XYZ file of C-alpha atoms in Angstrom:
314
model
C 158.375 169.576 -33.744
C 162.137 169.318 -33.340
C 163.867 172.701 -32.872
C 165.555 174.179 -35.935
C 169.337 174.024 -36.128
C 171.374 177.245 -36.062
C 175.044 176.208 -36.048
C 176.552 173.254 -37.904
C 179.809 171.341 -37.782
C 180.515 169.235 -40.873
C 182.943 166.366 -40.222
C 184.126 164.834 -43.491
C 186.386 161.823 -43.974
C 188.473 162.188 -47.164
C 189.389 158.481 -46.941
C 185.763 157.319 -47.163
C 184.963 155.087 -50.118
C 182.731 157.576 -51.942
C 184.063 160.864 -50.598
C 184.042 163.771 -53.032
C 185.380 167.219 -52.140
C 182.732 168.832 -54.336
C 180.001 167.180 -52.270
C 181.386 168.686 -49.064
C 181.592 172.112 -50.677
C 178.012 171.868 -51.929
C 176.833 170.644 -48.526
C 178.566 173.542 -46.759
C 177.038 176.048 -49.175
C 173.527 174.712 -48.557
C 174.046 174.875 -44.797
C 175.491 178.402 -44.916
C 172.426 179.589 -46.810
C 170.171 178.414 -43.968
C 172.212 178.540 -40.752
C 173.966 181.138 -38.620
C 177.398 179.491 -38.748
C 178.985 176.487 -40.443
C 182.405 174.952 -39.791
C 184.031 172.162 -41.805
C 186.533 169.677 -40.376
C 188.262 167.120 -42.610
C 189.580 164.179 -40.639
C 193.239 163.200 -40.641
C 193.108 159.640 -39.304
C 191.382 157.180 -36.953
C 189.862 158.853 -33.900
C 190.135 162.370 -35.298
C 186.392 162.685 -35.930
C 185.652 161.836 -32.297
C 188.180 164.371 -31.035
C 186.916 167.127 -33.337
C 183.304 166.635 -32.311
C 184.162 166.422 -28.625
C 186.063 169.710 -28.787
C 183.215 171.433 -30.610
C 180.344 170.274 -28.407
C 182.027 170.099 -25.013
C 184.876 172.605 -24.975
C 183.767 175.531 -27.146
C 181.947 178.488 -25.521
C 178.250 177.780 -25.158
C 177.199 180.285 -27.822
C 179.552 178.753 -30.388
C 178.719 175.087 -29.976
C 177.035 173.407 -32.947
C 173.510 172.084 -32.599
C 173.850 170.099 -35.836
C 176.788 167.785 -36.560
C 176.950 166.371 -40.078
C 179.008 163.219 -40.650
C 180.223 162.780 -44.234
C 181.633 159.293 -44.618
C 180.884 155.640 -44.098
C 179.615 153.732 -41.088
C 182.986 153.894 -39.327
C 183.083 157.681 -39.624
C 179.511 157.949 -38.376
C 180.398 155.861 -35.330
C 183.365 158.096 -34.511
C 181.173 161.189 -34.747
C 178.572 159.508 -32.538
C 181.279 158.727 -29.969
C 182.106 162.416 -29.771
C 178.455 163.405 -29.442
C 177.859 160.986 -26.580
C 180.210 163.081 -24.440
C 177.755 165.994 -24.438
C 175.703 167.008 -21.437
C 172.254 165.576 -20.847
C 170.238 168.743 -21.519
C 167.777 169.232 -24.357
C 170.095 171.531 -26.337
C 172.415 168.720 -27.365
C 173.672 168.656 -30.939
C 171.974 166.150 -33.209
C 173.629 163.979 -35.841
C 172.834 164.097 -39.547
C 174.469 161.672 -41.978
C 175.599 162.312 -45.538
C 176.390 158.834 -46.915
C 179.854 158.705 -48.464
C 180.970 155.177 -47.626
C 180.608 151.824 -49.328
C 177.645 150.344 -47.439
C 176.028 153.317 -45.636
C 173.960 151.132 -43.319
C 173.614 153.898 -40.719
C 172.072 156.242 -43.263
C 169.647 153.531 -44.368
C 168.599 152.999 -40.734
C 167.234 156.547 -40.524
C 166.404 157.513 -44.110
C 166.221 154.314 -46.147
C 167.976 155.147 -49.442
C 166.508 158.589 -50.090
C 168.940 161.117 -51.629
C 170.777 163.043 -48.927
C 169.980 166.356 -50.608
C 166.287 165.614 -50.114
C 166.661 164.546 -46.496
C 168.862 167.536 -45.624
C 166.181 169.797 -47.053
C 163.773 168.145 -44.644
C 166.085 168.955 -41.741
C 166.835 172.565 -42.682
C 163.637 173.566 -44.421
C 160.472 175.080 -42.972
C 158.031 172.581 -41.574
C 160.716 169.913 -41.017
C 159.921 166.717 -42.886
C 162.257 165.248 -40.312
C 162.564 164.861 -36.555
C 165.250 164.195 -33.984
C 165.140 160.794 -32.350
C 167.156 159.824 -29.306
C 168.457 156.428 -30.267
C 170.028 153.718 -28.178
C 173.677 152.760 -28.328
C 175.488 149.688 -27.106
C 178.623 149.931 -25.007
C 181.248 147.251 -25.548
C 182.468 146.621 -22.012
C 185.809 145.151 -23.051
C 186.934 148.353 -24.818
C 184.565 151.049 -23.545
C 183.605 151.966 -27.125
C 180.037 152.763 -28.112
C 178.335 150.861 -30.925
C 175.746 152.558 -33.135
C 175.042 150.303 -36.102
C 175.831 146.913 -34.624
C 178.454 144.267 -34.054
C 178.940 140.899 -35.716
C 181.135 137.877 -35.061
C 182.320 135.015 -37.216
C 181.392 135.156 -40.877
C 179.925 138.647 -40.538
C 183.286 139.955 -39.338
C 185.498 137.945 -41.660
C 184.059 139.526 -44.791
C 185.699 142.830 -43.815
C 189.150 141.387 -44.467
C 188.030 139.953 -47.791
C 186.205 143.043 -49.047
C 189.403 145.093 -49.000
C 190.950 142.778 -51.596
C 188.075 142.990 -54.072
C 187.803 145.448 -56.953
C 184.878 147.799 -57.313
C 182.966 149.789 -54.727
C 179.646 149.983 -52.985
C 177.328 147.349 -51.614
C 177.939 144.955 -54.492
C 181.480 144.440 -53.240
C 180.176 143.437 -49.794
C 177.732 140.995 -51.383
C 180.571 139.372 -53.290
C 182.769 139.272 -50.183
C 180.034 137.518 -48.198
C 179.442 134.956 -50.934
C 183.158 134.189 -51.199
C 183.741 134.047 -47.443
C 180.705 131.799 -46.944
C 182.096 129.136 -49.262
C 183.808 126.634 -47.011
C 183.279 128.674 -43.820
C 183.662 126.641 -40.618
C 181.513 127.662 -37.608
C 183.186 128.447 -34.302
C 182.084 127.064 -30.889
C 180.057 129.872 -29.377
C 177.538 130.917 -26.774
C 175.222 133.920 -26.501
C 173.349 134.979 -23.363
C 170.712 137.695 -23.075
C 170.274 139.283 -19.642
C 171.928 136.221 -18.142
C 169.705 133.701 -19.925
C 171.275 131.417 -22.568
C 169.934 132.080 -26.058
C 172.192 129.843 -28.143
C 175.211 127.575 -27.684
C 177.105 125.418 -30.155
C 178.598 125.737 -33.640
C 178.067 129.377 -34.614
C 178.250 130.985 -38.041
C 177.640 134.487 -36.731
C 176.071 136.477 -33.913
C 174.888 139.985 -34.752
C 174.049 142.520 -32.019
C 172.418 145.913 -32.639
C 171.237 148.402 -33.456
C 170.579 148.783 -37.101
C 168.398 146.366 -39.008
C 170.706 146.229 -42.030
C 174.375 145.329 -42.296
C 176.498 146.040 -45.365
C 173.584 148.232 -46.415
C 171.590 145.256 -47.690
C 171.432 142.266 -45.327
C 168.419 142.410 -43.007
C 170.015 140.651 -40.048
C 167.874 142.273 -37.324
C 164.432 142.741 -38.924
C 162.677 143.441 -35.611
C 165.125 145.994 -34.231
C 163.907 149.452 -33.187
C 166.642 152.036 -32.611
C 164.971 153.682 -29.617
C 163.182 150.931 -27.663
C 165.790 150.681 -24.885
C 166.811 147.165 -25.909
C 169.515 145.499 -27.963
C 168.540 142.874 -30.525
C 170.659 139.821 -31.292
C 170.429 137.168 -33.971
C 172.513 133.992 -33.830
C 172.835 131.711 -36.850
C 174.194 128.294 -35.984
C 175.817 125.430 -37.832
C 172.535 123.935 -39.030
C 172.357 126.668 -41.663
C 174.406 126.388 -44.848
C 176.632 129.507 -44.841
C 176.370 129.690 -48.623
C 172.639 130.435 -48.277
C 173.087 133.448 -46.012
C 173.334 136.103 -48.753
C 169.967 134.944 -50.085
C 168.256 134.384 -46.726
C 169.319 137.629 -45.069
C 168.206 139.862 -47.946
C 164.649 139.899 -46.595
C 165.021 138.487 -43.081
C 163.929 134.935 -43.904
C 166.813 133.559 -41.857
C 164.956 134.434 -38.647
C 162.409 131.671 -39.283
C 164.994 128.934 -39.742
C 165.573 126.184 -37.150
C 169.222 127.284 -37.142
C 168.503 130.857 -36.026
C 167.852 132.282 -32.559
C 166.599 135.829 -31.976
C 166.442 137.750 -28.716
C 166.267 141.177 -27.078
C 167.713 142.459 -23.858
C 169.738 145.048 -21.983
C 172.953 143.026 -21.759
C 174.140 140.603 -24.418
C 177.261 138.481 -23.963
C 178.854 136.774 -26.962
C 181.541 134.157 -26.302
C 183.903 131.861 -28.138
C 184.335 128.679 -26.119
C 187.533 127.090 -27.452
C 189.892 129.704 -26.020
C 190.589 131.316 -29.384
C 190.029 135.035 -29.973
C 186.515 136.001 -31.011
C 186.599 137.471 -34.523
C 184.532 140.619 -34.043
C 183.648 143.840 -35.825
C 181.435 146.728 -34.957
C 180.244 149.578 -37.143
C 182.149 148.111 -40.072
C 185.558 148.029 -38.365
C 187.411 144.902 -37.209
C 188.293 144.910 -33.505
C 191.598 143.565 -32.210
C 191.332 144.520 -28.539
C 188.854 141.857 -27.483
C 189.602 138.328 -26.344
C 187.117 135.473 -26.449
C 184.201 137.458 -24.975
C 182.265 140.555 -26.020
C 179.805 142.133 -23.574
C 177.269 144.656 -24.862
C 175.238 146.885 -22.532
C 172.473 149.118 -23.836
C 172.805 152.874 -23.341
C 169.210 154.056 -23.815
C 168.392 157.273 -25.689
C 172.047 158.238 -25.783
C 172.319 159.866 -29.214
C 170.126 162.544 -30.863
C 169.845 161.804 -34.591
C 167.925 163.496 -37.385
C 165.651 160.940 -39.039
C 162.593 160.747 -41.242
C 159.499 162.082 -39.496
C 156.982 159.501 -38.351
C 154.040 159.192 -40.767
């Protein structure tokens, strides 16, 4: 059984798509009723969540460090919190991550809890008997920037929808579904190549290459149906130009794209994704577009790097 938490740090992003101050207050009250101490930090901008977590887990006196860090926000906020947690020591007392979904897609939360209400899953973490457990999950490290990747990274069409989704009305996963459908219409593949542990997996016209991590992207598209978050390997799926981009929303709902002639699937410790025409690789990870990469993205697995509260194994 995973040890019970005693001290919590709640990191909440007021800019998250479904953030509500009342939710944070209710969350803090529940934690204070069960734990020795609870602190709340509301982020002020990009990178602030990482800095706040790093200070709490690495710089505070040992007896004041949290053993539970709660991220309230979307997938980008969760990644920032994870980045701060990775800087902990390697001992067994490391703080574990719990996610309260307050973003638009909440793919990270789905990876560990499916779509169960967070109030129910938090009760499993804090309550007697623990209907939850801590799992040490793998991360990827993007060599070109040094950043860690929790959920996954996607190129091409999978990255381009992030620019489109910001222009659409509404909220939630439905907006991502609409953005994908609109971006897919008339999409032109880029010349790409993907290698896994030095062995070519795919080369040619590429619609997208997704590396991870989490099975779902945008909270609904099952791009990596075989991925396990703690197997010490990264999964990658490449969809090439033989597939009609307009069919991707339908095919990726249940993972049927993996069986297509135009899809290649692999696993490994190092995955290199390239664009071969000299243009910049359009890339996102954890729901955020990246502008500091060139035409190559190199992902190395960091095994068992992050303790996360998740549903207990049946």
